[in-house]
Short mmCIF file of C-alpha atoms and ligand atoms in Angstrom, two decimals:
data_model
loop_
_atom_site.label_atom_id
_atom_site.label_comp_id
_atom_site.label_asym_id
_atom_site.label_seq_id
_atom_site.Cartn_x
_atom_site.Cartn_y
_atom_site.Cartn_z
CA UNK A 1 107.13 139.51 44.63
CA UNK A 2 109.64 137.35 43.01
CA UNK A 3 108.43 133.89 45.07
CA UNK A 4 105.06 134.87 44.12
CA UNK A 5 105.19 135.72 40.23
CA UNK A 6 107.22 132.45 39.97
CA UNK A 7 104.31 129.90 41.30
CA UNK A 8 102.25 132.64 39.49
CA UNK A 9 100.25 133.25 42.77
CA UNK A 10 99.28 137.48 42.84
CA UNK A 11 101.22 138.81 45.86
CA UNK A 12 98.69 141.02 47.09
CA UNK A 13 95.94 138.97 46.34
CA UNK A 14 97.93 136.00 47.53
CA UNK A 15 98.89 137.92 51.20
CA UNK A 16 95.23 138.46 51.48
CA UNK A 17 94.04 134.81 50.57
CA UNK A 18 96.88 133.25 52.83
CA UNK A 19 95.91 135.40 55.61
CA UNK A 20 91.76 134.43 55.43
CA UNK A 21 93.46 130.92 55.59
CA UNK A 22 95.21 131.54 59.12
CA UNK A 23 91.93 133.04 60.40
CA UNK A 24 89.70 130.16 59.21
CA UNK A 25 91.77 127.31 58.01
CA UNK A 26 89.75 124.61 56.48
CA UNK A 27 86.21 126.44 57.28
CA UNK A 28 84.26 125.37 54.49
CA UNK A 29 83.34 128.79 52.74
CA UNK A 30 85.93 130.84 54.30
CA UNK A 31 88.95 129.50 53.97
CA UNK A 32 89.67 129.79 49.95
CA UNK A 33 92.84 127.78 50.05
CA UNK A 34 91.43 124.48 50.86
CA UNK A 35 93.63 121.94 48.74
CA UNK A 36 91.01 118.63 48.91
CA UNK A 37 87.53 119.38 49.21
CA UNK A 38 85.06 116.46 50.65
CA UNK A 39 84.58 114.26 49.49
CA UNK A 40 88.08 113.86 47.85
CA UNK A 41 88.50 111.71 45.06
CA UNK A 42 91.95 110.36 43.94
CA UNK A 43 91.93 112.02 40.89
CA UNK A 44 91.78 115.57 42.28
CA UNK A 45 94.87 114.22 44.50
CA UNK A 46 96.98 113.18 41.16
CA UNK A 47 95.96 116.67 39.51
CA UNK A 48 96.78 118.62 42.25
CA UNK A 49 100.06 116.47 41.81
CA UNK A 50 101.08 117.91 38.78
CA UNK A 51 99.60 121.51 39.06
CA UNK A 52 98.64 120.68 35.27
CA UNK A 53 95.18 122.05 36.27
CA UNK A 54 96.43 124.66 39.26
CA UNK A 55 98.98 125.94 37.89
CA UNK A 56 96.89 127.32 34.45
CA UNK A 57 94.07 127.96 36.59
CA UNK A 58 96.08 130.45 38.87
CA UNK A 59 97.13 132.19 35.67
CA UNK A 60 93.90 132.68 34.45
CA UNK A 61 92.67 134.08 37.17
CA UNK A 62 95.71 136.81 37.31
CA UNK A 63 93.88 137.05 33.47
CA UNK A 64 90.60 137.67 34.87
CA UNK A 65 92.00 140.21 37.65
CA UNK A 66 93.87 141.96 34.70
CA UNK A 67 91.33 142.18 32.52
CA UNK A 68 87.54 142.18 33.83
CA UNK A 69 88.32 143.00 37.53
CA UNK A 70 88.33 141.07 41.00
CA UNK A 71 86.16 137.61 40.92
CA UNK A 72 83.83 137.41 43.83
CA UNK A 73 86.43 135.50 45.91
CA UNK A 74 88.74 137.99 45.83
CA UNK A 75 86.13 140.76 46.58
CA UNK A 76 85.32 139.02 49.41
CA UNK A 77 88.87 138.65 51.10
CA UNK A 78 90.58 141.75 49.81
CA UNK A 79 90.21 144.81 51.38
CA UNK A 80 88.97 147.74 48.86
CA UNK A 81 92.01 149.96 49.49
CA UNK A 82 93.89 146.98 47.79
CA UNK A 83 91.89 146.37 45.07
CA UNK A 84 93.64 148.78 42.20
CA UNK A 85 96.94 146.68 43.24
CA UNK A 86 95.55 143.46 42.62
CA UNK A 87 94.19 144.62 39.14
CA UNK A 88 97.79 146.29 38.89
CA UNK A 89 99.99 143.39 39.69
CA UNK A 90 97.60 140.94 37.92
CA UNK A 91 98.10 143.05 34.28
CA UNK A 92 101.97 142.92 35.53
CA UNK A 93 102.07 139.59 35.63
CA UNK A 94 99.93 139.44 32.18
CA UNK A 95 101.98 141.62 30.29
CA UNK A 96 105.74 139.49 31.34
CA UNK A 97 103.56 136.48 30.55
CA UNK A 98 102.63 138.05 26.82
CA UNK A 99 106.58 139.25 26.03
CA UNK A 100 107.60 135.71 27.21
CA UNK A 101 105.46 134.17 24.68
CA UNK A 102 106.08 136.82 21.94
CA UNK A 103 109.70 136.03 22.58
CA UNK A 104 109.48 132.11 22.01
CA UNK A 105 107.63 133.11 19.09
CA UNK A 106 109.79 135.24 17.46
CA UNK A 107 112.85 133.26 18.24
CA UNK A 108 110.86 130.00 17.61
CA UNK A 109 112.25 128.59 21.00
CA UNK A 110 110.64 127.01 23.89
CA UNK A 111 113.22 128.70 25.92
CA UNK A 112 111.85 131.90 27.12
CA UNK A 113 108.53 130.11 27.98
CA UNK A 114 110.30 126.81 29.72
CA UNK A 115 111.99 129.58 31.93
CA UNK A 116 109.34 132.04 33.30
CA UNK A 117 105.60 130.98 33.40
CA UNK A 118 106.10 127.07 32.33
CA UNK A 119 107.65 126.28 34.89
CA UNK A 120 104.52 127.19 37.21
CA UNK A 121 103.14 124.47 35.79
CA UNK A 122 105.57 121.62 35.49
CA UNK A 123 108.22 123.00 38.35
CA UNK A 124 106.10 123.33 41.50
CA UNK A 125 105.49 119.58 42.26
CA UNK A 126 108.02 120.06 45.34
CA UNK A 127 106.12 123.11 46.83
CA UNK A 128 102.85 121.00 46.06
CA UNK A 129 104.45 117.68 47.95
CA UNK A 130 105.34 119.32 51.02
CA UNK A 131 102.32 121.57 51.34
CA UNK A 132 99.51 118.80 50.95
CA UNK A 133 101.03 117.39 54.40
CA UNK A 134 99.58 120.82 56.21
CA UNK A 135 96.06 119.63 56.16
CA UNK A 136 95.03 117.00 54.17
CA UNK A 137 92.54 114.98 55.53
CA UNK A 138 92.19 116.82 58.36
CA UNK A 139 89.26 118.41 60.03
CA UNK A 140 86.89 120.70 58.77
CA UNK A 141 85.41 123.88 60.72
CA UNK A 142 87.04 123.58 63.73
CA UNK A 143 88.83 126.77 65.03
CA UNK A 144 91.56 124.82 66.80
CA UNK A 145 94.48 124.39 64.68
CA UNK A 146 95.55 121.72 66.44
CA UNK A 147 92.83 119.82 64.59
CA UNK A 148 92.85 120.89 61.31
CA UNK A 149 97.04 120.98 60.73
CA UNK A 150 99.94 119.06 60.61
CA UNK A 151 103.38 118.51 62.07
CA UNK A 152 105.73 116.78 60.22
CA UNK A 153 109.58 115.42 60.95
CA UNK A 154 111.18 115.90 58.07
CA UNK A 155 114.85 115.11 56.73
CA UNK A 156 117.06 118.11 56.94
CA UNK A 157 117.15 118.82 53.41
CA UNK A 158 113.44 118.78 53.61
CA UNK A 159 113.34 121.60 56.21
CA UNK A 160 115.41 123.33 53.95
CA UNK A 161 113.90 123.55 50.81
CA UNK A 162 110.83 123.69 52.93
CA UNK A 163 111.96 126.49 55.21
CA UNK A 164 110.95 124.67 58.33
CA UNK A 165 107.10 124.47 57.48
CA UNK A 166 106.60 121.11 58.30
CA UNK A 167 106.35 122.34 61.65
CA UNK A 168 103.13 123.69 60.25
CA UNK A 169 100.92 123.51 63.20
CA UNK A 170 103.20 125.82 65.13
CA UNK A 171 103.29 128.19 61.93
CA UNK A 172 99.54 128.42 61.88
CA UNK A 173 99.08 129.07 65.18
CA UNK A 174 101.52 131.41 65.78
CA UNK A 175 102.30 133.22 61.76
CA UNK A 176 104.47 135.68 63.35
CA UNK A 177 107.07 133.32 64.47
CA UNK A 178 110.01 133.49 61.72
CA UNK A 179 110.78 129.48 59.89
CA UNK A 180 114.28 129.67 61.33
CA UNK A 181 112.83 129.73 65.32
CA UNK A 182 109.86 127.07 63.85
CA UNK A 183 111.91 124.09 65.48
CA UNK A 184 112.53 126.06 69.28
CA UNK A 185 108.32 126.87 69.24
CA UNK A 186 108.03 123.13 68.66
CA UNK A 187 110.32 122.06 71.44
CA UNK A 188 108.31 124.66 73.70
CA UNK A 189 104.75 123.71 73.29
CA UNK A 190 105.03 120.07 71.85
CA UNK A 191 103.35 118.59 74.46
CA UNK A 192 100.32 120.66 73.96
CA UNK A 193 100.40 119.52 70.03
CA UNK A 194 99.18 116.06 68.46
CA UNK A 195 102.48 114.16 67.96
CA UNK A 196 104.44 115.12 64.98
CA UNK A 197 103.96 112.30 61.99
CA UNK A 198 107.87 110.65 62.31
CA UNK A 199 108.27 111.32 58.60
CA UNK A 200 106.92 112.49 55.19
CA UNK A 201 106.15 108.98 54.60
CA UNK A 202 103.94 108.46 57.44
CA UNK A 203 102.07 111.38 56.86
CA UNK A 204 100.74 110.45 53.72
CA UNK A 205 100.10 107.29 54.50
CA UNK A 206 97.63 108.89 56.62
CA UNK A 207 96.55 111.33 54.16
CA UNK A 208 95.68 108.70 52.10
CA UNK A 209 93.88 106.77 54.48
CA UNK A 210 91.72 109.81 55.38
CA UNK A 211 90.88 110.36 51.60
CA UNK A 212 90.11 107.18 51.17
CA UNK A 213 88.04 106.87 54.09
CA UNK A 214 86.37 110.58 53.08
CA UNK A 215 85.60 109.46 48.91
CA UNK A 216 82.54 107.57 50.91
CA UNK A 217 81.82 108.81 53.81
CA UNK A 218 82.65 113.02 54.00
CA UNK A 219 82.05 113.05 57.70
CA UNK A 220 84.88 110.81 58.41
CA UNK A 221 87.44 111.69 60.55
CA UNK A 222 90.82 110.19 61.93
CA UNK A 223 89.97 108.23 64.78
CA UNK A 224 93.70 107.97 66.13
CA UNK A 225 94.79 111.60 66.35
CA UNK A 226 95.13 112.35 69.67
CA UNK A 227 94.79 116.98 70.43
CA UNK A 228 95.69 117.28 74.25
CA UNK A 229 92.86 119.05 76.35
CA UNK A 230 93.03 122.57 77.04
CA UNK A 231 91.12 124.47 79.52
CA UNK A 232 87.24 125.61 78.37
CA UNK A 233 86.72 128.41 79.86
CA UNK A 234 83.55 128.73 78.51
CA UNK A 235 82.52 124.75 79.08
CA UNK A 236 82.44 125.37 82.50
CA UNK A 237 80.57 129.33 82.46
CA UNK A 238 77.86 126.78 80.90
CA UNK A 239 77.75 124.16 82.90
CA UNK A 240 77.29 126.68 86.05
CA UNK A 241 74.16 127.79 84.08
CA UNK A 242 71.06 126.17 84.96
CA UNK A 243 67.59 127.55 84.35
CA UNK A 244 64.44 126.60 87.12
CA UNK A 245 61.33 125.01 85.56
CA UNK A 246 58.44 126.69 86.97
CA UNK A 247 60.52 129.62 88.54
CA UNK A 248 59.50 133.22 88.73
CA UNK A 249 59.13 134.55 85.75
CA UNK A 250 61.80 137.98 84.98
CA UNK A 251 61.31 141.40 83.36
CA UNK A 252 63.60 141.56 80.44
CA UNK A 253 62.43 145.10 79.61
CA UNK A 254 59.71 146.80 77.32
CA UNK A 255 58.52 144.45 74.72
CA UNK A 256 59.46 147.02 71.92
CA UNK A 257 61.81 145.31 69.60
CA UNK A 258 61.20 145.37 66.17
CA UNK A 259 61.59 142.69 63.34
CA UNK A 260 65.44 141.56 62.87
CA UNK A 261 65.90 143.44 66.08
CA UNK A 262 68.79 142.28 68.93
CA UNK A 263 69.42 143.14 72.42
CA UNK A 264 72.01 141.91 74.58
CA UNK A 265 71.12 140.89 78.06
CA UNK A 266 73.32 140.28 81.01
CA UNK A 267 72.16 138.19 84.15
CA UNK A 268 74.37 137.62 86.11
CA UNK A 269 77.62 136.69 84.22
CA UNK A 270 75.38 135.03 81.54
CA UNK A 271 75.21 136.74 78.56
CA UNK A 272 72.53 136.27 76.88
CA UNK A 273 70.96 137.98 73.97
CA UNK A 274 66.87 138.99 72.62
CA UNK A 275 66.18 138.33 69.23
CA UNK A 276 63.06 139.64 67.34
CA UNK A 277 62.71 137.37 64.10
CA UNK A 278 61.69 138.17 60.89
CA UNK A 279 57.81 137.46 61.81
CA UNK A 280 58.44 139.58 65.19
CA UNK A 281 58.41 136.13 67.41
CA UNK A 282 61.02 137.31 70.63
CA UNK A 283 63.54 134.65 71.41
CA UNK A 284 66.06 134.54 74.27
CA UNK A 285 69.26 132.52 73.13
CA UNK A 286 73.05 132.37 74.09
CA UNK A 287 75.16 135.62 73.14
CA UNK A 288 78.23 133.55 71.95
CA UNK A 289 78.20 131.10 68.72
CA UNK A 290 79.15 127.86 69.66
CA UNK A 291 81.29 127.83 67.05
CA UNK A 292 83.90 129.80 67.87
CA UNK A 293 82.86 132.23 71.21
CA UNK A 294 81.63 135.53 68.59
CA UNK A 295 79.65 137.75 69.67
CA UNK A 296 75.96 136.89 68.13
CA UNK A 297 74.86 140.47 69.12
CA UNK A 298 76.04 141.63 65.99
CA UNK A 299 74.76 139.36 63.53
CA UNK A 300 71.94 139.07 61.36
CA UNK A 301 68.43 138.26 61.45
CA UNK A 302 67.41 135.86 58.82
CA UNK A 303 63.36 135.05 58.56
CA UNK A 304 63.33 132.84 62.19
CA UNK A 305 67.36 132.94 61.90
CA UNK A 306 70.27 134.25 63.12
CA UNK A 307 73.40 134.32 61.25
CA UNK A 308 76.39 134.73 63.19
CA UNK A 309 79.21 137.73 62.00
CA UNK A 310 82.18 135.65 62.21
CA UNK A 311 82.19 132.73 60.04
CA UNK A 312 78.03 133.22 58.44
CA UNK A 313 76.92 130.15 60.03
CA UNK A 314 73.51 130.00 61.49
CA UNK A 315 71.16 129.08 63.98
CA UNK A 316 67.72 128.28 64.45
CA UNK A 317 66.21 130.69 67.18
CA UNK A 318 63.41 128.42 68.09
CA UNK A 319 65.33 125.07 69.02
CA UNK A 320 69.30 126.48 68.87
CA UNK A 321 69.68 123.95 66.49
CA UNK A 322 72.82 125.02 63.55
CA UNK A 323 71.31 125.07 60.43
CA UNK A 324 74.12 126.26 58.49
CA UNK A 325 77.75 125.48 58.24
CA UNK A 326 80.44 125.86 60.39
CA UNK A 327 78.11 125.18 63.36
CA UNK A 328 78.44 121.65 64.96
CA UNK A 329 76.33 122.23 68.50
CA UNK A 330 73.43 123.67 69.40
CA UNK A 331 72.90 127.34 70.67
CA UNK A 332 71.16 127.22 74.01
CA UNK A 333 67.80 128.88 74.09
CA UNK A 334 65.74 129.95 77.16
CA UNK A 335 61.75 130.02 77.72
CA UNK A 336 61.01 133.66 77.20
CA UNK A 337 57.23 135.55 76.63
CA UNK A 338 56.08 138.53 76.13
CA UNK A 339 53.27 139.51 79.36
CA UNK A 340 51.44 143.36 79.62
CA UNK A 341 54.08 144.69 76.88
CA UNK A 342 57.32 143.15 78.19
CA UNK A 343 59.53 140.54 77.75
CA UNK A 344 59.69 138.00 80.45
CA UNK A 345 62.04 134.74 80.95
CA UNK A 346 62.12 132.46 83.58
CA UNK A 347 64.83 133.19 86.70
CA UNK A 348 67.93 131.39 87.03
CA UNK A 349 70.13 129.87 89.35
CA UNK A 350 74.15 128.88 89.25
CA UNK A 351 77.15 129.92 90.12
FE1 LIG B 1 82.24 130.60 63.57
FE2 LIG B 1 80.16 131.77 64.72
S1 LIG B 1 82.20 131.86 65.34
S2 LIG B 1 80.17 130.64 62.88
#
């Protein structure tokens, strides 16, 4: 509680914001702690700078929580129990704020003011030079952390002040792991990382080379960062999967499903999944978003979409094609028709 009311971030409503950031970090609609939306411009880099503009905009919105209720943000990220203690905390942090200022008032002394709430805007340049190394310039909705976050060598008195966060790829991925073990994770799984950036100076060079690059071109990306291949488990369930043109058409069951209707289907160790669309047209598509392997069964239908649960992007069911952000690749669909009352799609074949 102190940390937080001193960068005037809402604890609860902070914890809850921080922790939608670990789950989706840098998915464009999720994650609500993106520093430098695309395309960047150099001005929001010198404001962020200062916190001039996020430090009084943090307070407001603790004035908005204390006074009108949640924002829609915040209703999205917080769950309802919590809700009362973010309106709680928020008029907390209001009312210190008011006696601080009543104080400097009375006593006609910048004092009081200078000490608690100023200094959230003209004290927290540190915390905001160390944390726009995490992800700057980095990519956007990708699930991988590697991707998206940062490792930095730092000087020692760096990693102090900083608490060992510039190992902030092996902080993302793994939250639980306390700062003081940060620098044994990274001798563990370094070779599974991108390299480190040697030094604070490095990395924003590159920051600034990626927001350079990004001011014209949004879909840029670094093109020397280097993430070491895992295994895909599900790259190669895929490539096993082959459909026969012309082959014997199955029986997928009783052509009963209603508008914005799903069923899953398993053939084999495919998993596949009927949707009815908004006009009743049936479509047979992949069960997983290609995006980041959730379950499509239980999304939503969408006129002739489907919108998957995890992250609300969406795909076209009649080409697979994404059609809304995060989605970069196609879902796969499958020839499917309805014959005497039942669905029917051709066999397969594969391992
Ligand atoms: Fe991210 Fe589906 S898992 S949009």
């Amino acid at each position: 509680y102190p940390a937080s009311f001193m960068i005037a971030r809402e604890a609860t409503y902070w914890r809850w914001s921080h922790f939608r950031h670990h789950t989706d970090t840098i998915i464009v609609g999720r994650d609500p702690e993106i520093i430098f939306a695309r395309p960047p411009s150099f001005r929001q880099v010198a404001l962020t700078f200062s916190n001039i503009v996020g430090g009084p905009t943090l307070m407001l919105g603790a004035v908005r929580h204390a006074t009108i209720g949640l924002s829609d943000v915040a209703l999205q990220i917080v769950p309802e129990r919590d809700h009362r203690r973010v309106v709680w905390e928020a008029r907390a942090y209001v009312g210190i704020w008011l006696v601080v200022i009543a104080l400097s008032l009375a006593t006609w002394s910048p004092w009081p003011v200078l000490f608690v709430g100023g200094p959230t805007i003209y004290g927290a340049w540190l915390m905001v030079f160390f944390g726009i190394t995490q992800h700057a310039g980095l990519r956007e909705d990708v699930l991988d952390h590697r991707h998206s976050t940062r490792t930095v060598y730092m000087n020692p008195i760096f990693r102090f002040l900083y608490l060992n966060m510039n190992y902030h790829v092996e902080h993302h991925m793994f939250p639980a792991v306390p700062y003081r073990a940060l620098p044994q994770l990274h001798a563990e799984i370094a070779d599974q990382l991108p390299d480190a950036m040697p030094s604070t100076a490095s990395a924003y060079r590159e920051i600034f080379r990626a927001i350079g690059a990004q001011r014209n071109d949004p879909t840029w990306e670094l093109p020397d960062r280097y993430v070491p291949e895992v295994r895909a488990r599900r790259a190669q369930i895929v490539q096993a999967f082959e459909w026969v043109d012309g082959g014997e058409w199955i029986d997928l069951g009783a052509a009963n499903l209603r508008p914005g209707e799903l069923r899953s289907i398993d053939i084999g160790n495919h998993e596949l999944l009927l949707a009815c669309d908004d006009d009743g047209a049936v479509h047979l598509v992949d069960r997983t978003c290609t995006h980041g392997d959730a379950d499509l069964s239980t999304g939503t239908i969408v006129g002739c979409e489907i919108e998957c649960p995890k992250h609300n992007g969406r795909f076209d069911l009649r080409t697979g094609d994404g059609t809304r952000r995060p989605i970069q690749q196609a879902l796969q669909t499958y020839p499917v028709r309805v014959h005497r009352g039942r669905v029917e799609a051709r066999t397969e074949v594969g391992a």
